[in-house]
PDB file of C-alpha atoms in Angstrom:
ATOM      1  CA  UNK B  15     -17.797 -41.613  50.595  1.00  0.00           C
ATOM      2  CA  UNK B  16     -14.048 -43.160  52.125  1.00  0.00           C
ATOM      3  CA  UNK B  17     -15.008 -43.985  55.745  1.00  0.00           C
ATOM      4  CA  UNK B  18     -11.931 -42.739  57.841  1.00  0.00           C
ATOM      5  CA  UNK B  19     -11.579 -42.865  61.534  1.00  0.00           C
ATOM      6  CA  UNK B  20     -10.784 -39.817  63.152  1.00  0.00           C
ATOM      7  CA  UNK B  21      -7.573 -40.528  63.764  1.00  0.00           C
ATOM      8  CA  UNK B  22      -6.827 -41.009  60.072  1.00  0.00           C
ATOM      9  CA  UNK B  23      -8.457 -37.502  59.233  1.00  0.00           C
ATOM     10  CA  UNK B  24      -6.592 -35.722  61.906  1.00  0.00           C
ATOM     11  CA  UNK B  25      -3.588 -37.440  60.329  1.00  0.00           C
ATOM     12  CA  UNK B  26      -4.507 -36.439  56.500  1.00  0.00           C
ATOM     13  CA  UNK B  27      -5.356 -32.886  57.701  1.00  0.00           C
ATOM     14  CA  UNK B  28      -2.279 -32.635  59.797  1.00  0.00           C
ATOM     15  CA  UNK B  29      -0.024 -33.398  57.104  1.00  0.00           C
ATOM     16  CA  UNK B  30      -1.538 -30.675  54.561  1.00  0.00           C
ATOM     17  CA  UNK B  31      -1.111 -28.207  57.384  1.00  0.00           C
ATOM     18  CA  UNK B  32       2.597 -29.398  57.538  1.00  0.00           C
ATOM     19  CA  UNK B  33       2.694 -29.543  53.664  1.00  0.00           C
ATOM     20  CA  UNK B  34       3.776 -33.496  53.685  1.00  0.00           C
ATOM     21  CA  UNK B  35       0.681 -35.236  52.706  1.00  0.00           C
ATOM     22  CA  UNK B  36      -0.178 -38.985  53.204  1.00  0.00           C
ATOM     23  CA  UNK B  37       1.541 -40.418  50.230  1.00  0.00           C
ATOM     24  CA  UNK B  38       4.399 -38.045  50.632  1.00  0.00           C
ATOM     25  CA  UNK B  39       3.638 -35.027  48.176  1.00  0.00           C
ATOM     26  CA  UNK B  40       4.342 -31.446  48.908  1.00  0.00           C
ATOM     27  CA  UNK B  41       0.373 -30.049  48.611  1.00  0.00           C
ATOM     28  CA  UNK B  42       1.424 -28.974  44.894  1.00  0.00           C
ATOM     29  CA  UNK B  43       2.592 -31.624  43.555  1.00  0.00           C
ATOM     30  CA  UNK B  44       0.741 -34.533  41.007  1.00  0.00           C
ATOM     31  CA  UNK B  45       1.225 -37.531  41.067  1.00  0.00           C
ATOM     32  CA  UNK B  46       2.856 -39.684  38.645  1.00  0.00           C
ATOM     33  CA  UNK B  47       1.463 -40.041  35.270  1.00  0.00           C
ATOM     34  CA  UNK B  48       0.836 -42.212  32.643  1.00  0.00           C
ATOM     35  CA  UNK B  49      -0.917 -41.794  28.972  1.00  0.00           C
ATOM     36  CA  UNK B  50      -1.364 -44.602  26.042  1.00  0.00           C
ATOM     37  CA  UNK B  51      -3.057 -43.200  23.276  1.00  0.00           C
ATOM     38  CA  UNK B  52      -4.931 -44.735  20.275  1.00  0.00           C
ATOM     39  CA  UNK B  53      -6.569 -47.688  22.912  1.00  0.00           C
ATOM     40  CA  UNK B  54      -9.605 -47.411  21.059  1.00  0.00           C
ATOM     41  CA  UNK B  55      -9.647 -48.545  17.351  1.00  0.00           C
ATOM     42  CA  UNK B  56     -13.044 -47.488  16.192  1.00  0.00           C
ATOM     43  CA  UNK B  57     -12.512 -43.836  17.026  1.00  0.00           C
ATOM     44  CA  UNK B  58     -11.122 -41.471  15.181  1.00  0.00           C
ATOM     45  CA  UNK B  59      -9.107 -40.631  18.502  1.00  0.00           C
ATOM     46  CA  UNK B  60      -8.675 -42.375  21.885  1.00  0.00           C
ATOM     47  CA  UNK B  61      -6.050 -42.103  25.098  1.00  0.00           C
ATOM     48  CA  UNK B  62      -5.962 -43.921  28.424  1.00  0.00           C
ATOM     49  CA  UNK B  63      -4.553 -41.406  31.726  1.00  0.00           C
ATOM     50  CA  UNK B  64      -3.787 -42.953  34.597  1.00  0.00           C
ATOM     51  CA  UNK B  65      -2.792 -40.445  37.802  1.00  0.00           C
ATOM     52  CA  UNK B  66      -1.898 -42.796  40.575  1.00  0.00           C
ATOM     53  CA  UNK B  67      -4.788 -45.517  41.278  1.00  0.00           C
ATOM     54  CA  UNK B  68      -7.056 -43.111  38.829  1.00  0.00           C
ATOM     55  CA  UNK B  69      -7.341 -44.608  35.896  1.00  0.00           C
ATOM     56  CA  UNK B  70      -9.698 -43.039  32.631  1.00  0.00           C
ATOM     57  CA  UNK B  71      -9.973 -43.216  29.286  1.00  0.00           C
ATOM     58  CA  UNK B  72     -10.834 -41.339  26.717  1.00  0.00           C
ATOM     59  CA  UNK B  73     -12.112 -41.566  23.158  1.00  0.00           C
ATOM     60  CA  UNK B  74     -13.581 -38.636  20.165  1.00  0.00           C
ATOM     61  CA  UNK B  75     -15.992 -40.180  17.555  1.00  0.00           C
ATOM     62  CA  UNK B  76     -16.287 -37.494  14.685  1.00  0.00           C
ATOM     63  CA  UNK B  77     -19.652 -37.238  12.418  1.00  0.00           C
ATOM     64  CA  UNK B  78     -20.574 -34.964  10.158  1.00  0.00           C
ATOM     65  CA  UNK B  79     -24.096 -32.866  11.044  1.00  0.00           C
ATOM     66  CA  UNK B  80     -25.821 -29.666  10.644  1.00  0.00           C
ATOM     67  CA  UNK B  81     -24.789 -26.366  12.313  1.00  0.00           C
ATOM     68  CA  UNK B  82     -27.295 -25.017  14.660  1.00  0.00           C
ATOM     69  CA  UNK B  83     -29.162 -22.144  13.282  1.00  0.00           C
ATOM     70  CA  UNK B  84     -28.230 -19.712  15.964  1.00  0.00           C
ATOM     71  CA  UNK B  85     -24.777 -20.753  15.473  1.00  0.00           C
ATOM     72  CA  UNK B  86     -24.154 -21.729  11.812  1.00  0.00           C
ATOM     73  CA  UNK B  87     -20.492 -20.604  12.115  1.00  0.00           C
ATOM     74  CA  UNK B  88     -19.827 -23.326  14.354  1.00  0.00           C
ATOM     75  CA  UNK B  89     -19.520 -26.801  14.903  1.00  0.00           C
ATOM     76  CA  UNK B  90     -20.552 -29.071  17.704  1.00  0.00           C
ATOM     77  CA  UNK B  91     -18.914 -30.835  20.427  1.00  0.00           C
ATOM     78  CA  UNK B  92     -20.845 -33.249  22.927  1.00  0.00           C
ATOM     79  CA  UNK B  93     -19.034 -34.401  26.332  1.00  0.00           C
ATOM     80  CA  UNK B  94     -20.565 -37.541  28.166  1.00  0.00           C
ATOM     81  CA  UNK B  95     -18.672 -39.431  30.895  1.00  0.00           C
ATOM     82  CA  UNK B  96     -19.483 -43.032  32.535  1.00  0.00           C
ATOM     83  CA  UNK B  97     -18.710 -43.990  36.017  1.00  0.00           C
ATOM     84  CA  UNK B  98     -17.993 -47.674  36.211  1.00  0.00           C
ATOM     85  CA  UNK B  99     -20.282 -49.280  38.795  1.00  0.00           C
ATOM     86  CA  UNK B 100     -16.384 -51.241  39.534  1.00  0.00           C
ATOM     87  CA  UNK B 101     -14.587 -48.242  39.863  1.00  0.00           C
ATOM     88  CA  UNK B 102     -15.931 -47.352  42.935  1.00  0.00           C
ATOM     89  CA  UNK B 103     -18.666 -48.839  45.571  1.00  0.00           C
ATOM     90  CA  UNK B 104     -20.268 -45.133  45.575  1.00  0.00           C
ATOM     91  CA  UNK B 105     -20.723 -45.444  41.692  1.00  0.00           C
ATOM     92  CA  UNK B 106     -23.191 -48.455  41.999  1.00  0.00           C
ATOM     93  CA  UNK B 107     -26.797 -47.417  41.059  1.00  0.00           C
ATOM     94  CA  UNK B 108     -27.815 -43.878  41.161  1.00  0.00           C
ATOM     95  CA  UNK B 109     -24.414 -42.848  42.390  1.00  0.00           C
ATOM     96  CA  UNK B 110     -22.555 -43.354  39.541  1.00  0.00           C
ATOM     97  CA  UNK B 111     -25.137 -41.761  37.455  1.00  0.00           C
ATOM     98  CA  UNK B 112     -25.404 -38.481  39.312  1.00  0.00           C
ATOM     99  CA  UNK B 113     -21.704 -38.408  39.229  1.00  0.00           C
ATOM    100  CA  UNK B 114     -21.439 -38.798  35.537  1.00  0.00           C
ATOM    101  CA  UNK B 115     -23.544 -36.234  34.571  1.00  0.00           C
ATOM    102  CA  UNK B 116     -22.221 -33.446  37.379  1.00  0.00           C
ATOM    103  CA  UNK B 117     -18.767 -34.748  35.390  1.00  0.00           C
ATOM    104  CA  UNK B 118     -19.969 -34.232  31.713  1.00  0.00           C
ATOM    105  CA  UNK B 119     -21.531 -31.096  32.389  1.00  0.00           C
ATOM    106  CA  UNK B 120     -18.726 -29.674  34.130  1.00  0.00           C
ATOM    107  CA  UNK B 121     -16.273 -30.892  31.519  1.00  0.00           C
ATOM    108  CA  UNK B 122     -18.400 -29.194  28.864  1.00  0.00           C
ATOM    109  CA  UNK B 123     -17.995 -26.222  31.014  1.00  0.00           C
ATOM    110  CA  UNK B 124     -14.405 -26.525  31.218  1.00  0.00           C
ATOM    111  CA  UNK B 125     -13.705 -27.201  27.431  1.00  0.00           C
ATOM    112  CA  UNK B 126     -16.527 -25.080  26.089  1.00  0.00           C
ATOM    113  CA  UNK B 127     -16.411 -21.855  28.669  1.00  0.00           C
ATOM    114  CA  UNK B 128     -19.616 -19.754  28.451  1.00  0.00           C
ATOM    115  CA  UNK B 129     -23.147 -20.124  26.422  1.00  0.00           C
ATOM    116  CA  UNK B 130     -21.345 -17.703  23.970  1.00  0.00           C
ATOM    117  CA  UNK B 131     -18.629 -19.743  23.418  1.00  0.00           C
ATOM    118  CA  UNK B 132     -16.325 -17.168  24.926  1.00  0.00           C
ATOM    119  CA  UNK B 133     -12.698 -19.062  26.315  1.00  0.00           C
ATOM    120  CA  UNK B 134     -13.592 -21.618  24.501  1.00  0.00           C
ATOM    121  CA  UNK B 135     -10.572 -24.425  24.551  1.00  0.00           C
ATOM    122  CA  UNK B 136     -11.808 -25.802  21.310  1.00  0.00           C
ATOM    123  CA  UNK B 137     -12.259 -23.882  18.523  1.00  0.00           C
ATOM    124  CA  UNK B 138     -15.989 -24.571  17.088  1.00  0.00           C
ATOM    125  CA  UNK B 139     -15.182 -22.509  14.152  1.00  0.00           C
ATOM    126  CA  UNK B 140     -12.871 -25.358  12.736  1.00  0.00           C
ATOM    127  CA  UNK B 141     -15.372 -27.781  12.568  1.00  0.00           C
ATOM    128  CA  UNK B 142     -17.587 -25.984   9.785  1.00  0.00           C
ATOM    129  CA  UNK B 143     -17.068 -27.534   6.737  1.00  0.00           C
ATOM    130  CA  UNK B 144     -19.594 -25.517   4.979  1.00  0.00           C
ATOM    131  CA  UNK B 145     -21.243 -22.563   6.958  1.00  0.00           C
ATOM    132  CA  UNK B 146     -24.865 -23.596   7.781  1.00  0.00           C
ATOM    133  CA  UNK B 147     -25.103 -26.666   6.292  1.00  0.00           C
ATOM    134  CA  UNK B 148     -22.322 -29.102   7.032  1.00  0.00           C
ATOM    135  CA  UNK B 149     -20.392 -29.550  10.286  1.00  0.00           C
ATOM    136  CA  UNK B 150     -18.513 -31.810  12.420  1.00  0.00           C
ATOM    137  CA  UNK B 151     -19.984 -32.880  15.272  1.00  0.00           C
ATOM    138  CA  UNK B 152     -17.407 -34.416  17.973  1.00  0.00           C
ATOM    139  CA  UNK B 153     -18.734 -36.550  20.445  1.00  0.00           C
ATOM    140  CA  UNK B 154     -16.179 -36.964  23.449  1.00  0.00           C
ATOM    141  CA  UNK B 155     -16.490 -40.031  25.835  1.00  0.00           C
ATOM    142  CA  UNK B 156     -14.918 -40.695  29.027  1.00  0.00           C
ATOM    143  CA  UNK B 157     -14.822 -43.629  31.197  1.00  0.00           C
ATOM    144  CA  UNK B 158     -13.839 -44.194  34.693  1.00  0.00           C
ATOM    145  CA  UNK B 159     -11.886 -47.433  35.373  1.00  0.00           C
ATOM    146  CA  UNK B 160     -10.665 -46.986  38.448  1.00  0.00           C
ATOM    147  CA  UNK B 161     -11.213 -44.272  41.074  1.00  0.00           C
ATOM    148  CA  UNK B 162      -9.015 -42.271  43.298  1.00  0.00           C
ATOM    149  CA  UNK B 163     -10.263 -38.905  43.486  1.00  0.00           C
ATOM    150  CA  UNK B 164      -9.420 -36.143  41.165  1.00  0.00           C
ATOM    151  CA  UNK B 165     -11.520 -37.468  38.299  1.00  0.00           C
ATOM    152  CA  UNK B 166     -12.004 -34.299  36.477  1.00  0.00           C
ATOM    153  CA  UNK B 167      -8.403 -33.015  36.167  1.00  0.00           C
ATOM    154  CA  UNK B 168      -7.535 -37.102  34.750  1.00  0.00           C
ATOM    155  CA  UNK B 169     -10.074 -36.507  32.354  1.00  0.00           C
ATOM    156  CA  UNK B 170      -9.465 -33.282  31.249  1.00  0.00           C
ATOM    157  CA  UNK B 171      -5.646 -34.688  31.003  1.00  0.00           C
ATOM    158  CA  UNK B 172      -7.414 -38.288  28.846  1.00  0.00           C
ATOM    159  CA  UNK B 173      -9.642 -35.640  26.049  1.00  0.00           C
ATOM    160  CA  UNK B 174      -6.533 -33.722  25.342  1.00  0.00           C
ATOM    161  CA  UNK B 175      -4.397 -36.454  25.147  1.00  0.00           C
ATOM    162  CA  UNK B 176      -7.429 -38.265  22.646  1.00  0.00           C
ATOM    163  CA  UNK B 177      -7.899 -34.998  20.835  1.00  0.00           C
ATOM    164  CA  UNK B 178      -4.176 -35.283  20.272  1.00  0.00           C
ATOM    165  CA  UNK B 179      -4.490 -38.400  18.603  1.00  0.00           C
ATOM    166  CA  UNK B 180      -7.695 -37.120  16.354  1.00  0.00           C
ATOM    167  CA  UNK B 181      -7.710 -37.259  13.059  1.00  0.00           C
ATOM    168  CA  UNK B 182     -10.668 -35.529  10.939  1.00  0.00           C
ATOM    169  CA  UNK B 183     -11.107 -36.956   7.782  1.00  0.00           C
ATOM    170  CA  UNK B 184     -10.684 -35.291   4.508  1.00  0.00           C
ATOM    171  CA  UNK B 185     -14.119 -33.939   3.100  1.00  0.00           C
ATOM    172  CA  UNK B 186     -14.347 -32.787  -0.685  1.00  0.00           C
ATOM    173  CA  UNK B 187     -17.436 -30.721  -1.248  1.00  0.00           C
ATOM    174  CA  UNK B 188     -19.219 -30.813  -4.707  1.00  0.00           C
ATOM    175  CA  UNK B 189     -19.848 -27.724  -6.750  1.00  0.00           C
ATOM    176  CA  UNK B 190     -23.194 -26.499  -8.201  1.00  0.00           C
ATOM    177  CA  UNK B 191     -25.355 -26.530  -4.671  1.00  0.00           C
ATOM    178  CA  UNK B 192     -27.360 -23.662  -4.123  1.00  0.00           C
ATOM    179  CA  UNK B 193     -29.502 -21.980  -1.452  1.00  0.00           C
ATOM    180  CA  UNK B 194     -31.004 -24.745   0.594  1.00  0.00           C
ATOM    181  CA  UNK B 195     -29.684 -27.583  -1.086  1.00  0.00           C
ATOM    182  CA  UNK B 196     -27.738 -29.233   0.826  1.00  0.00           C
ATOM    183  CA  UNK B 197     -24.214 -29.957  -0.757  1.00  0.00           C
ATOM    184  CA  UNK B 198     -22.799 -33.562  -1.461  1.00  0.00           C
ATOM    185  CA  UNK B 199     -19.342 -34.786   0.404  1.00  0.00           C
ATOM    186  CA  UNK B 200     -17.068 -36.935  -0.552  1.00  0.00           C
ATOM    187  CA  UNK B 201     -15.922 -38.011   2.988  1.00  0.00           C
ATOM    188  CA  UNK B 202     -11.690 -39.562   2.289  1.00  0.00           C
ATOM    189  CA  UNK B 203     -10.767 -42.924   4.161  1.00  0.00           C
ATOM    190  CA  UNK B 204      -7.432 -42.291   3.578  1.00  0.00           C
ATOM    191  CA  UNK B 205      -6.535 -38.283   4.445  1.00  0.00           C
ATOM    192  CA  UNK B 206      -6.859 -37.215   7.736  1.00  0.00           C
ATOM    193  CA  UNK B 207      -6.570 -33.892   9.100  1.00  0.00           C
ATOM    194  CA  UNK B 208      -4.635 -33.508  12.654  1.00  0.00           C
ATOM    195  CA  UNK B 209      -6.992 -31.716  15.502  1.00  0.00           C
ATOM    196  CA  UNK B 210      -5.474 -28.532  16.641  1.00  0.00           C
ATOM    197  CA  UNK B 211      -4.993 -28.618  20.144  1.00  0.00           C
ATOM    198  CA  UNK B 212      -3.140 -25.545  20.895  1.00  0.00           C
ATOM    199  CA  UNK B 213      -5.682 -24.143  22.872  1.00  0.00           C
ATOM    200  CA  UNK B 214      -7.242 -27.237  24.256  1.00  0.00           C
ATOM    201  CA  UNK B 215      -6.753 -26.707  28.255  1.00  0.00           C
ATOM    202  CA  UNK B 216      -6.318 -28.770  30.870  1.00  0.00           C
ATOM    203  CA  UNK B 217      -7.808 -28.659  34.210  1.00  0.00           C
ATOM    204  CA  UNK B 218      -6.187 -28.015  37.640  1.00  0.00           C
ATOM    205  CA  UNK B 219      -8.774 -28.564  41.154  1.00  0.00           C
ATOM    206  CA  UNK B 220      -7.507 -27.003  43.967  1.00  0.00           C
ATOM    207  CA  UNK B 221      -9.297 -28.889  46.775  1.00  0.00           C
ATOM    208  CA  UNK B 222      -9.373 -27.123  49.647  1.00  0.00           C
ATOM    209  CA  UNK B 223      -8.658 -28.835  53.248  1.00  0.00           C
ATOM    210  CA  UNK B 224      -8.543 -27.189  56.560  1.00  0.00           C
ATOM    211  CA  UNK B 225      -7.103 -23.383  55.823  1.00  0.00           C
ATOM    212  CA  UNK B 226      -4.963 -24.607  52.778  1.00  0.00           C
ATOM    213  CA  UNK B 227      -5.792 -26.595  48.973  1.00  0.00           C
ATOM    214  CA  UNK B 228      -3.903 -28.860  47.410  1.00  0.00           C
ATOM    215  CA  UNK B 229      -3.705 -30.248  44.028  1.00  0.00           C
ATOM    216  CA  UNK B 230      -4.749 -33.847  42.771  1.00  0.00           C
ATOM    217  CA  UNK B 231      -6.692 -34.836  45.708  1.00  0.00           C
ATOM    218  CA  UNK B 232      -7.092 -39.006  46.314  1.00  0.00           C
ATOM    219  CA  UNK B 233     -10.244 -39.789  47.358  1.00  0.00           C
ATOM    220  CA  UNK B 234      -9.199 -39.874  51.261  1.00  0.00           C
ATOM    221  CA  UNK B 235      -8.140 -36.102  50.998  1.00  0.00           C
ATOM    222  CA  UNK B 236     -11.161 -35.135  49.175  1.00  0.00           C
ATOM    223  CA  UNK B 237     -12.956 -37.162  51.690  1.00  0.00           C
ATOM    224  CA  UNK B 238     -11.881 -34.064  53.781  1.00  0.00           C
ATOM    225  CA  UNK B 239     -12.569 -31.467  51.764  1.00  0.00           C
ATOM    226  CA  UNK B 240     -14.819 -28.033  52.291  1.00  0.00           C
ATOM    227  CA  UNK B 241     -14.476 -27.057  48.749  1.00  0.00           C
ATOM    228  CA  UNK B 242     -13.026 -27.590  45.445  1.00  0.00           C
ATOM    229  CA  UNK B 243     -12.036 -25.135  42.922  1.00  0.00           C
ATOM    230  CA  UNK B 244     -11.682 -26.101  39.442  1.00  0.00           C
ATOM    231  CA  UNK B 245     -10.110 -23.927  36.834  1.00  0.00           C
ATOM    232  CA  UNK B 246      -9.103 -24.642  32.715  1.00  0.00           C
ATOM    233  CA  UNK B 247      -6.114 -23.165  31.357  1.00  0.00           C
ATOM    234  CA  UNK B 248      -4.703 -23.633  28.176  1.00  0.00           C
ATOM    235  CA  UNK B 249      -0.793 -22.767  26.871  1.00  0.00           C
ATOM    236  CA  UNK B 250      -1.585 -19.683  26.146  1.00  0.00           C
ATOM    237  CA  UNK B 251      -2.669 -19.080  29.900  1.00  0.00           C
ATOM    238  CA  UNK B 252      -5.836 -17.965  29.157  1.00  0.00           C
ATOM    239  CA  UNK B 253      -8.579 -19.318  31.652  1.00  0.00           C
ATOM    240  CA  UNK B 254     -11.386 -21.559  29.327  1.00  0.00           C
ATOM    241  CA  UNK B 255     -14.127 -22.275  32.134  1.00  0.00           C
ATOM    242  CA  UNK B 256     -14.162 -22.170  36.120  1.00  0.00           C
ATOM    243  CA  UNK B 257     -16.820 -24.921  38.588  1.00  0.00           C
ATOM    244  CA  UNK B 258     -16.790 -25.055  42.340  1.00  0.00           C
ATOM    245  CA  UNK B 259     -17.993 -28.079  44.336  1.00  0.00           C
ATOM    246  CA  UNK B 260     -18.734 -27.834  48.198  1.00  0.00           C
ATOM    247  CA  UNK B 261     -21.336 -25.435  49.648  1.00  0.00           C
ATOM    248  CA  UNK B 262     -18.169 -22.987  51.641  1.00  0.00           C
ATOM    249  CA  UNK B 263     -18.122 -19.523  50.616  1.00  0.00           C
ATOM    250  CA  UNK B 264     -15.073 -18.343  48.950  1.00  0.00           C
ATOM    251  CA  UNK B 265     -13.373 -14.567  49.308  1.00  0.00           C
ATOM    252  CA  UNK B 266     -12.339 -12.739  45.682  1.00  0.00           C
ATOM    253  CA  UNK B 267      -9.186 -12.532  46.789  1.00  0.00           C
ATOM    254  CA  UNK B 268      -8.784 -15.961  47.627  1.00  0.00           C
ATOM    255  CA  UNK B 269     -10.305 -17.258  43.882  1.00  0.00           C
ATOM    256  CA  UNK B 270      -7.692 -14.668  42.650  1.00  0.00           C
ATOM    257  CA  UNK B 271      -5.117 -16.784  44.523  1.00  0.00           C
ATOM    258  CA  UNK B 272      -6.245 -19.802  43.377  1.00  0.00           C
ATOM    259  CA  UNK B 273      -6.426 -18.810  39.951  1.00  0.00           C
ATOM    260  CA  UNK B 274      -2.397 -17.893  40.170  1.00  0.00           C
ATOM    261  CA  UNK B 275      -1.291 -21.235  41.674  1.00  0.00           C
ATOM    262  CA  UNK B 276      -3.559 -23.179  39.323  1.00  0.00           C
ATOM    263  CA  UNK B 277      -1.962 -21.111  36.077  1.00  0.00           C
ATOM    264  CA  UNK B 278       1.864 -22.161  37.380  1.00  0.00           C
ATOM    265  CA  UNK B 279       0.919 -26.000  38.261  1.00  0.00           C
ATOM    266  CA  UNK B 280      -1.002 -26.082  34.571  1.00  0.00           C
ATOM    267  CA  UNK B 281       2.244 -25.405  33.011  1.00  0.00           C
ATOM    268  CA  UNK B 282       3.810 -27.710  34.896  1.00  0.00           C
ATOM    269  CA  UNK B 283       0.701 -30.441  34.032  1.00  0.00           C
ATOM    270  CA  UNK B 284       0.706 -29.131  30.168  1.00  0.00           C
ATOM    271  CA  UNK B 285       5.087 -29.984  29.644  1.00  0.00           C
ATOM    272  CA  UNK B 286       4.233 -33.231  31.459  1.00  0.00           C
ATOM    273  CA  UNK B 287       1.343 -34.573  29.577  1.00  0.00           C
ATOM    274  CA  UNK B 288       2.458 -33.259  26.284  1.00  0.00           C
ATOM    275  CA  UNK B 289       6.164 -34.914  26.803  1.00  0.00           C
ATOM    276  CA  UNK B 290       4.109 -38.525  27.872  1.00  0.00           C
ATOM    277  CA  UNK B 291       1.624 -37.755  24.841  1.00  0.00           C
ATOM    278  CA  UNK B 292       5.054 -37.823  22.036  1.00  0.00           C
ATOM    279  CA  UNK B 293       6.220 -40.681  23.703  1.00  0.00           C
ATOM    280  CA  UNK B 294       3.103 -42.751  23.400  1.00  0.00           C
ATOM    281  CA  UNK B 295       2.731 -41.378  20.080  1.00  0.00           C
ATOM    282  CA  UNK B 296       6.352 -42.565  18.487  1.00  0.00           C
ATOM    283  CA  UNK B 297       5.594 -45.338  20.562  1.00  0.00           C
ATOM    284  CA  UNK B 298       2.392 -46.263  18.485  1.00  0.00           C
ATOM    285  CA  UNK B 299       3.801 -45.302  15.240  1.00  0.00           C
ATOM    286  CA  UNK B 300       6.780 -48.143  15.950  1.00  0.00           C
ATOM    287  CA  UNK B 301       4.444 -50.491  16.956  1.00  0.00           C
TER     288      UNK B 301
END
């Protein structure tokens, strides 16, 4: 946790009340942000986010598996995230570990919506190669350089932007296989297939402080904080998965709310991230 006198939190909270907050944002407004993608050469996709003094990255290793029998329409994705015991003092020992996993489970949640699948942001049915035998399995890792609050939404911000630069390679099934024989592959180094990421969302946390939220808490401000609402939309607006944090009750009418201002600031987040991801992709290709 930030230790802050009580001057300093009467100070953060007063400013969100006046909608001027501590580092001069209007309680809507992200800060600044940067992407590199393709930091990672052994993946088959990778992309650093930085949003202020956050700092994550990002990288998608793609194998090829087995469907799951209850789903053998579908591929599978696995999200794991590591706190750096350097990020942050609080990540040292079991900190960072309870952390990671309340992040990896509620980025699954985000990118995956329901049990059923249902909202999901990526589409598992893309990843069969042949239905009930062969699949892609995607395994999405996220690391946390540097800490300043609002991890999940920077991370959310890092897989898209690593999805983005994902290739899947090529895979040339053989004829004749039949029943449960399982089919050979001929796997191409040399054609890749771009991931779709139409509907891959990205995540907006309205962090509540006082009687109002704000977006892209630092870690002061969510030092503060009663609750936090996080919510995945996509381009398409639809809503791909919904977590709270913080034990506060919350009114229907105020998630409803919440939901509305997180849909306008995600198109906002979506334009800026995809702009930054083009740039750092011509900007890779040149290099």
């Amino acid at each position: 946790m930030v230790g802050l006198s009580i001057g300093e939190k009467h100070f953060i909270q007063g400013g969100i009340a006046q909608d001027l907050r501590s580092d001069g944002r209007k309680r809507l407004t992200i800060r600044p942000i940067y992407v590199e993608t393709g930091v990672i050469s052994q993946a088959n996709g990778s992309a650093r986010v930085r949003m202020g003094a956050t700092d994550v990255i990002a990288c998608v290793k793609a194998e090829l598996g087995r469907p799951n029998a209850l789903q053998p329409d579908k591929g599978k994705v696995v999200v794991n995230v590591d706190c750096s015991p350097t990020a942050a003092p609080m990540f040292e020992g079991r900190g960072g570990e309870e952390l990671s996993a309340e992040l990896s489970v509620a980025l699954q949640r985000c990118l995956l919506g329901g049990k059923s699948g249902s909202g999901a942001g990526i589409d598992l049915s893309s990843l069969v190669v042949v239905e009930g035998k062969i699949c892609w399995d995607l395994y999405i890792d996220g690391l946390v350089v540097s800490s300043d609050g609002n991890l999940l939404d920077a991370l959310g911000a890092a897989i898209k932007a690593a999805l983005s630069n994902t290739g899947i390679p090529k895979v040339n099934v053989a004829a004749g296989a039949s029943g449960d024989e399982q089919p050979e592959v001929d796997v191409s180094d040399e054609e890749f297939l771009q991931f779709d990421t139409s509907r891959v969302p990205v995540i907006v946390t309205l962090t509540k402080v006082g009687r109002h939220y704000i977006v892209d808490a630092t870690s002061e401000e969510e030092s503060q904080m009663c609750l936090a609402v996080s919510i995945s939309i996509n381009r398409q607006g639809h809503i791909c998965g919904l977590t709270k944090r913080g034990g506060a009750g919350l009114d229907p009418s105020i998630i409803l709310d919440m939901i509305s201002v997180a849909k306008t600031v995600s198109e906002q987040l979506i334009n800026t991230l995809d702009s930054h991801i083009a740039a750092a992709e011509a900007g890779e290709e040149e290099s």
